[in-house]
Short mmCIF file of C-alpha atoms in Angstrom, two decimals:
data_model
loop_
_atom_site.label_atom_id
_atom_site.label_comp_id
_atom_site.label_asym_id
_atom_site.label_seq_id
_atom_site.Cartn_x
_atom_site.Cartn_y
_atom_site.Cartn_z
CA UNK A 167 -3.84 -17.02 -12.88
CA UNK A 168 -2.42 -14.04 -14.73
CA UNK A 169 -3.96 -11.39 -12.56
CA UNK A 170 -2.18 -13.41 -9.68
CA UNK A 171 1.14 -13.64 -11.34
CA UNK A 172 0.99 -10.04 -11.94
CA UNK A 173 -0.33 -8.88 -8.63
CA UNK A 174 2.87 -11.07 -7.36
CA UNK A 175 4.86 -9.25 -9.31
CA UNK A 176 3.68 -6.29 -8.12
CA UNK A 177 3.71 -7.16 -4.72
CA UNK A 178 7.63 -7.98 -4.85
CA UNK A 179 8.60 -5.27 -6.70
CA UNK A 180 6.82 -2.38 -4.52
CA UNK A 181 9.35 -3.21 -1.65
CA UNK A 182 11.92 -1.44 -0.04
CA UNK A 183 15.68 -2.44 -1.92
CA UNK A 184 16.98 -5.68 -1.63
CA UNK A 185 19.36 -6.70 1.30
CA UNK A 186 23.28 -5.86 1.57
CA UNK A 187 23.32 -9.97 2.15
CA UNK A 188 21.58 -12.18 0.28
CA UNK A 189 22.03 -15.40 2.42
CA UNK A 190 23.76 -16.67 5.68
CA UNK A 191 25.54 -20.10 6.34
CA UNK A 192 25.57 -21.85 8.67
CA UNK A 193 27.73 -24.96 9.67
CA UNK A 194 26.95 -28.24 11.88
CA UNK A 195 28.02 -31.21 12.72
CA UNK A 196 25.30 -33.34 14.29
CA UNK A 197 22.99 -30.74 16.51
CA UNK A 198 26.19 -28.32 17.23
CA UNK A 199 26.95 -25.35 15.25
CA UNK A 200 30.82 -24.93 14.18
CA UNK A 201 32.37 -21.74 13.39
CA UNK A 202 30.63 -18.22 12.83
CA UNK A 203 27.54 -17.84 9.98
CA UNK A 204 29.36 -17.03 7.04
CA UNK A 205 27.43 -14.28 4.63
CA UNK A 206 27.34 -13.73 1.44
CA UNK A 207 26.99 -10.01 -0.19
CA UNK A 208 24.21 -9.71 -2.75
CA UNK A 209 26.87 -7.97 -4.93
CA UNK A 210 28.24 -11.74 -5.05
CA UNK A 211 25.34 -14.30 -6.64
CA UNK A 212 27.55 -17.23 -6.49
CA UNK A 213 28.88 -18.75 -3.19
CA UNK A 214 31.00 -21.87 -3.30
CA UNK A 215 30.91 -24.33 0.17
CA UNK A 216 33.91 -26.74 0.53
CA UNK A 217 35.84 -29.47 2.40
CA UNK A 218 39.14 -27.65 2.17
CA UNK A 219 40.97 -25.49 4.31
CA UNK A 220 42.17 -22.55 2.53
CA UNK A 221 40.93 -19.20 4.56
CA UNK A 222 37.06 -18.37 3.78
CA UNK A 223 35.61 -15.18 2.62
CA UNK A 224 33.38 -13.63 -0.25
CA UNK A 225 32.55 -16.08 -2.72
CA UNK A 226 34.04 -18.88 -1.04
CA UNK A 227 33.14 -20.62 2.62
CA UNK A 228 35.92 -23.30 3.50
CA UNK A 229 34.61 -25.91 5.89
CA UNK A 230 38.41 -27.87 6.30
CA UNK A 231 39.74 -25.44 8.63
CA UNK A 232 37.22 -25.30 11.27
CA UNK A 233 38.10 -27.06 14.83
CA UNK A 234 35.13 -28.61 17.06
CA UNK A 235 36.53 -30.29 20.00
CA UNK A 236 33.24 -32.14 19.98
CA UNK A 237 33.95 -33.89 16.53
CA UNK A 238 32.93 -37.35 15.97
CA UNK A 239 34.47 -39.88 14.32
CA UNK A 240 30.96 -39.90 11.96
CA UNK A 241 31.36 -36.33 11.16
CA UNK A 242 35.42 -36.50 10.83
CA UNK A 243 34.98 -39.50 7.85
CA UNK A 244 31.86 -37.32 6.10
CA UNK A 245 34.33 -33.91 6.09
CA UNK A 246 36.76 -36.26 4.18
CA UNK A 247 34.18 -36.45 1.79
CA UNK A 248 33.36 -32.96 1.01
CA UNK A 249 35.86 -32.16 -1.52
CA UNK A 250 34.53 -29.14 -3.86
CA UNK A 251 31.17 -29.52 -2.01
CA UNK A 252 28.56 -27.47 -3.55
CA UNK A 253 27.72 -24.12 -5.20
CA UNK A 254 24.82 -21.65 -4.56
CA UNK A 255 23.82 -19.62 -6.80
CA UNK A 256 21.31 -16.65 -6.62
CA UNK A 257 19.53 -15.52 -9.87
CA UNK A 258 17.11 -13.19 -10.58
CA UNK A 259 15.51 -11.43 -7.64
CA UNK A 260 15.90 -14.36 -5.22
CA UNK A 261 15.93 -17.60 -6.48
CA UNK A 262 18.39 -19.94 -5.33
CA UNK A 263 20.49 -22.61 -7.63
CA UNK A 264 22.27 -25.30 -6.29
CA UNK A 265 25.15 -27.46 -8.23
CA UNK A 266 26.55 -30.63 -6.77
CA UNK A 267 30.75 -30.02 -7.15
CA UNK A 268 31.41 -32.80 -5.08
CA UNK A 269 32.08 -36.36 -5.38
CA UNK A 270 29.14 -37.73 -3.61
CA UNK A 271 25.84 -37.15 -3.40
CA UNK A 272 24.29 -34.21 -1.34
CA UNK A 273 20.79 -34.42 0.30
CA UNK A 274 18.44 -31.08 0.59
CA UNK A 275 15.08 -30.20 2.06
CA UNK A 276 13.68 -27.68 0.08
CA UNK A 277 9.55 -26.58 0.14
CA UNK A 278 10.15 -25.81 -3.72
CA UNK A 279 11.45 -29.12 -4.66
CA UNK A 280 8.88 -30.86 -2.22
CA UNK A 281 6.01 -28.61 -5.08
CA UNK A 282 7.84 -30.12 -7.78
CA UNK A 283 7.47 -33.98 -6.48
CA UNK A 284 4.58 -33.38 -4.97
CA UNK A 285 4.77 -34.11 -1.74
CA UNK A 286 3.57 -32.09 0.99
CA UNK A 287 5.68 -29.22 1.75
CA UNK A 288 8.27 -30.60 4.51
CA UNK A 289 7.63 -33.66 3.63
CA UNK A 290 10.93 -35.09 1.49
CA UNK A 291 14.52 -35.51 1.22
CA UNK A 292 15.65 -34.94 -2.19
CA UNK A 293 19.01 -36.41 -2.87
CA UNK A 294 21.19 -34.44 -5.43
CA UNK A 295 23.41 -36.56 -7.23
CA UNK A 296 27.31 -35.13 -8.46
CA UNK A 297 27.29 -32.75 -11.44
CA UNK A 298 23.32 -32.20 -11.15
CA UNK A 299 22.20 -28.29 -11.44
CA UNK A 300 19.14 -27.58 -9.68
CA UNK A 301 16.69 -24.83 -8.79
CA UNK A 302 16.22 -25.82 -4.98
CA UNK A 303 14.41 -22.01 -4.00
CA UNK A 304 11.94 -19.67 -5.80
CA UNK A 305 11.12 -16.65 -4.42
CA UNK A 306 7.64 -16.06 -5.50
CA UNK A 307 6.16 -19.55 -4.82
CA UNK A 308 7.92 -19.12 -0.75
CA UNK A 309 5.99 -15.32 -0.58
CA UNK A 310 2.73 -16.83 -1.83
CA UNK A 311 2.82 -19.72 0.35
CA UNK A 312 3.62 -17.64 3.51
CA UNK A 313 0.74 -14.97 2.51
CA UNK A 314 -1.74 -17.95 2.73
CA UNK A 315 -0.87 -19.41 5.63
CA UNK A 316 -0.45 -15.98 7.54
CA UNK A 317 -3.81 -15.28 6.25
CA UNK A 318 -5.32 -18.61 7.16
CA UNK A 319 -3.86 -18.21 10.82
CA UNK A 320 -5.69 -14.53 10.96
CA UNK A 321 -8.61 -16.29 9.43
CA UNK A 322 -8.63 -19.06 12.32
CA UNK A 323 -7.71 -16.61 15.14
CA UNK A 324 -11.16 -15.01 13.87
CA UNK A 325 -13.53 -18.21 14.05
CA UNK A 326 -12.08 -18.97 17.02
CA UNK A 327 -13.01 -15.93 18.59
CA UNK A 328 -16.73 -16.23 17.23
CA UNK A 329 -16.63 -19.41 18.36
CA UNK A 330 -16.25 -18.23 21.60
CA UNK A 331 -18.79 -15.86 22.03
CA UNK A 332 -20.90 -18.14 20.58
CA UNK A 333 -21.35 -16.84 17.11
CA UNK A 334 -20.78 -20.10 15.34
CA UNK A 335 -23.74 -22.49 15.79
CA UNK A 336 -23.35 -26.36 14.77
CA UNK A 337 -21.90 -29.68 16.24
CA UNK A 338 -18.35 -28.23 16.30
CA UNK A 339 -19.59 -26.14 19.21
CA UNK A 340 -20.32 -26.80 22.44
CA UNK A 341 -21.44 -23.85 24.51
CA UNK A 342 -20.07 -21.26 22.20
CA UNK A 343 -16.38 -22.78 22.64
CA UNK A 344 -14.32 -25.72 20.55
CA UNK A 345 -14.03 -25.07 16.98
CA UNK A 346 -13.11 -27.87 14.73
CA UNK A 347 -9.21 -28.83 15.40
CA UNK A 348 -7.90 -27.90 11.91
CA UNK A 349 -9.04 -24.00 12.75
CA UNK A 350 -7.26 -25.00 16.13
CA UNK A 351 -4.27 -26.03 14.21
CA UNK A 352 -4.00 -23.15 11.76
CA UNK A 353 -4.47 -20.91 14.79
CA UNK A 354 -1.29 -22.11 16.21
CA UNK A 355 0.85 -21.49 13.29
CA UNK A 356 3.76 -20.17 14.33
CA UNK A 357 6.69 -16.97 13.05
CA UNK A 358 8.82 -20.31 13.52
CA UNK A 359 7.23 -22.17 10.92
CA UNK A 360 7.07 -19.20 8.57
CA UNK A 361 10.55 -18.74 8.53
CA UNK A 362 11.29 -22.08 7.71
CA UNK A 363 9.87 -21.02 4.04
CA UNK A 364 12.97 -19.10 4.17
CA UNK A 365 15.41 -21.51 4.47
CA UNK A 366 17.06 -24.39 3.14
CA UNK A 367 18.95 -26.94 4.45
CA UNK A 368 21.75 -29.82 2.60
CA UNK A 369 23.55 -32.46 4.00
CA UNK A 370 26.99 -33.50 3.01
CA UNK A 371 27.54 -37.31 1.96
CA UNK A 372 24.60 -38.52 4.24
CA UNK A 373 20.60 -38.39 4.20
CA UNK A 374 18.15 -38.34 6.69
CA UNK A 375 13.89 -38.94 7.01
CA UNK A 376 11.68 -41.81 6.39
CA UNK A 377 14.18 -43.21 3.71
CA UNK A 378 17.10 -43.52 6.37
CA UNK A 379 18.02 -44.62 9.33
CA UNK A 380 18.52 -40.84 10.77
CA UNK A 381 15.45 -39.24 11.24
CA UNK A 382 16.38 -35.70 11.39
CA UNK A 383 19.12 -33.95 9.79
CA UNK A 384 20.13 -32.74 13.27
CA UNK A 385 21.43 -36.70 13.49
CA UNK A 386 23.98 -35.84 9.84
CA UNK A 387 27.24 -35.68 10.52
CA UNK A 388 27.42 -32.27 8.97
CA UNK A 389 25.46 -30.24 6.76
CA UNK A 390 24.10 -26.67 6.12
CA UNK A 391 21.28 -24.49 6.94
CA UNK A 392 21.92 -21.77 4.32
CA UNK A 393 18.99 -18.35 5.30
CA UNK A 394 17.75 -16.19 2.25
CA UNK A 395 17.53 -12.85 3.47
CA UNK A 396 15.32 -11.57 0.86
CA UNK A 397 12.48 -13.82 1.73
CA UNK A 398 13.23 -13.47 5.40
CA UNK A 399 12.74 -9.50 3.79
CA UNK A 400 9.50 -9.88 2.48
CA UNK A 401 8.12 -12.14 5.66
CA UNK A 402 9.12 -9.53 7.83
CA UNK A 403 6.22 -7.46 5.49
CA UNK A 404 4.24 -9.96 5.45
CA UNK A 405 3.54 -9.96 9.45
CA UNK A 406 3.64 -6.25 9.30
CA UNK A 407 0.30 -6.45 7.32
CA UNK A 408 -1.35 -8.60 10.17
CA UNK A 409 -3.23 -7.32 13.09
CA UNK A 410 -1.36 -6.88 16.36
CA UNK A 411 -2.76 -9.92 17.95
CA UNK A 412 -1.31 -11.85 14.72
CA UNK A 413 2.16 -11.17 15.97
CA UNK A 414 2.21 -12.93 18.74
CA UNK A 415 1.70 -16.35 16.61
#
C-alpha cells in the first residue's frame, strides 16, 4: 500500500504546474444554465456561493442578481432560501472542502463521499446539514480511480479484439465473437464518464435520487455543478498515456 501511495505521489507531483483556475461554477435552475461559469483563480483557495445580489467576482459568486426569464415559481421560493449558501474551499494540491453557511440543508453528489459510505461510486445523495465542514473531493483517490478504469477500458478493448479473431476459446464465444457483457461494458466507458470524477455537484434547499421524489438533480430548482480543473489536468494525462484507439472512448 505504501509503494502505491508513494508511486501516487510521484505520479502527481511529476506534472506540468498547476492551473491559473482551480475550479469553474456553474449555475442552474432545473435543466437550464443561468448566467456565465464563474472561475475561481488558484491564487484564491476559498470561494464563497450565495443567495444575494451584491456584484460577483474573485472570492465571491452572487447568485441573487441573476435574471432567467424561464424562472419557476419552484426555483424563485428555493433562491429565497439560499442566504450565505456555501463555501468551497481548496486545500492542499486539490482537495476540495465544503462548509454549509446557509440556513438549510444542502445536498451533494460526490464519488469521495459515496467511498466514505460505501456505496457505489454515483450511487448517493449526501445531504449536508447547516454549519457541517466537510471534505466532499480528494484528489488522489479521483486520479487512482480514473487510472483503473482507463486501464480496464484498454484492457477490454484488448479481449475484445482477441475475441474476435478468435483467440479466446470458451462458452463466452461463439465463432470467435461475443465476449462476456461486463468486458462489453468496460469497453464502452466513456471520456464522459471520466470526467464526471472531476466534478461535483450541490443542490440548494432540495434533494434528489432514490430518497426523493426528483430523480435527477436536473429536476432541483437550482443547484451547482462546480469543475476542478486540476483533476480535469491530470485526466487530460491520463488519456494521453492510452493508445490512439483509446481516445475515441
Amino acid at each position: 500500500m505504501s509503494c502505491l501511495c508513494t508511486h501516487l505521489s510521484l505520479s502527481l507531483s511529476l506534472v506540468c504546474p498547476g492551473p491559473e483556475f482551480w475550479c469553474s461554477i456553474s449555475y442552474f435552475e432545473l435543466d437550464v444554465q443561468v448566467g456565465e461559469m464563474f472561475k475561481v483563480q488558484s491564487s484564491c483557495p476559498l470561494v464563497t456561493v450565495d443567495g444575494y445580489v451584491d456584484p460577483s467576482g474573485g472570492d465571491r459568486f452572487c447568485l441573487g442578481q441573476l435574471s432567467n426569464v424561464h424562472r419557476t415559481a419552484a426555483s424563485h421560493r428555493a433562491r429565497l432560501h439560499i442566504g450565505r449558501g456555501v463555501q468551497l474551499e481548496c486545500r492542499g494540491e486539490g482537495d476540495v472542502w465544503m462548509r454549509c453557511l446557509s440556513d438549510h440543508s444542502v445536498f451533494v453528489q460526490s464519488f469521495y463521499l459515496d467511498r466514505e459510505a460505501g456505496r457505489a461510486p454515483g450511487d448517493g445523495v449526501h445531504k449536508i446539514y447547516p454549519g457541517a465542514y466537510i471534505k466532499v473531493f480528494d484528489l488522489r483517490q479521483c486520479h487512482r480511480q480514473m487510472q483503473q478504469q482507463a486501464a480496464a477500458a484498454q484492457a477490454a478493448v484488448a479481449t475484445q479484439a482477441a475475441a474476435v479473431v478468435g483467440a479466446i476459446p470458451g462458452p463466452n464465444s461463439v465463432g470467435g465473437i461475443a465476449p462476456a457483457v461486463s468486458v462489453c461494458s468496460a469497453a464502452g466507458l466513456g471520456v464522459d464518464d471520466l470526467r464526471r470524477l472531476c466534478i461535483v455537484r450541490l443542490s440548494f434547499v432540495k434533494g434528489w435520487g432514490c430518497d426523493y421524489p426528483r430523480q435527477s438533480i436536473k429536476d432541483t430548482p437550482c443547484w451547482l455543478e462546480v469543475h476542478l480543473h486540476r483533476a480535469l489536468q491530470l485526466l487530460d494525462q491520463v488519456l494521453h498515456t492510452l493508445p490512439p484507439r483509446e481516445h475515441a472512448l
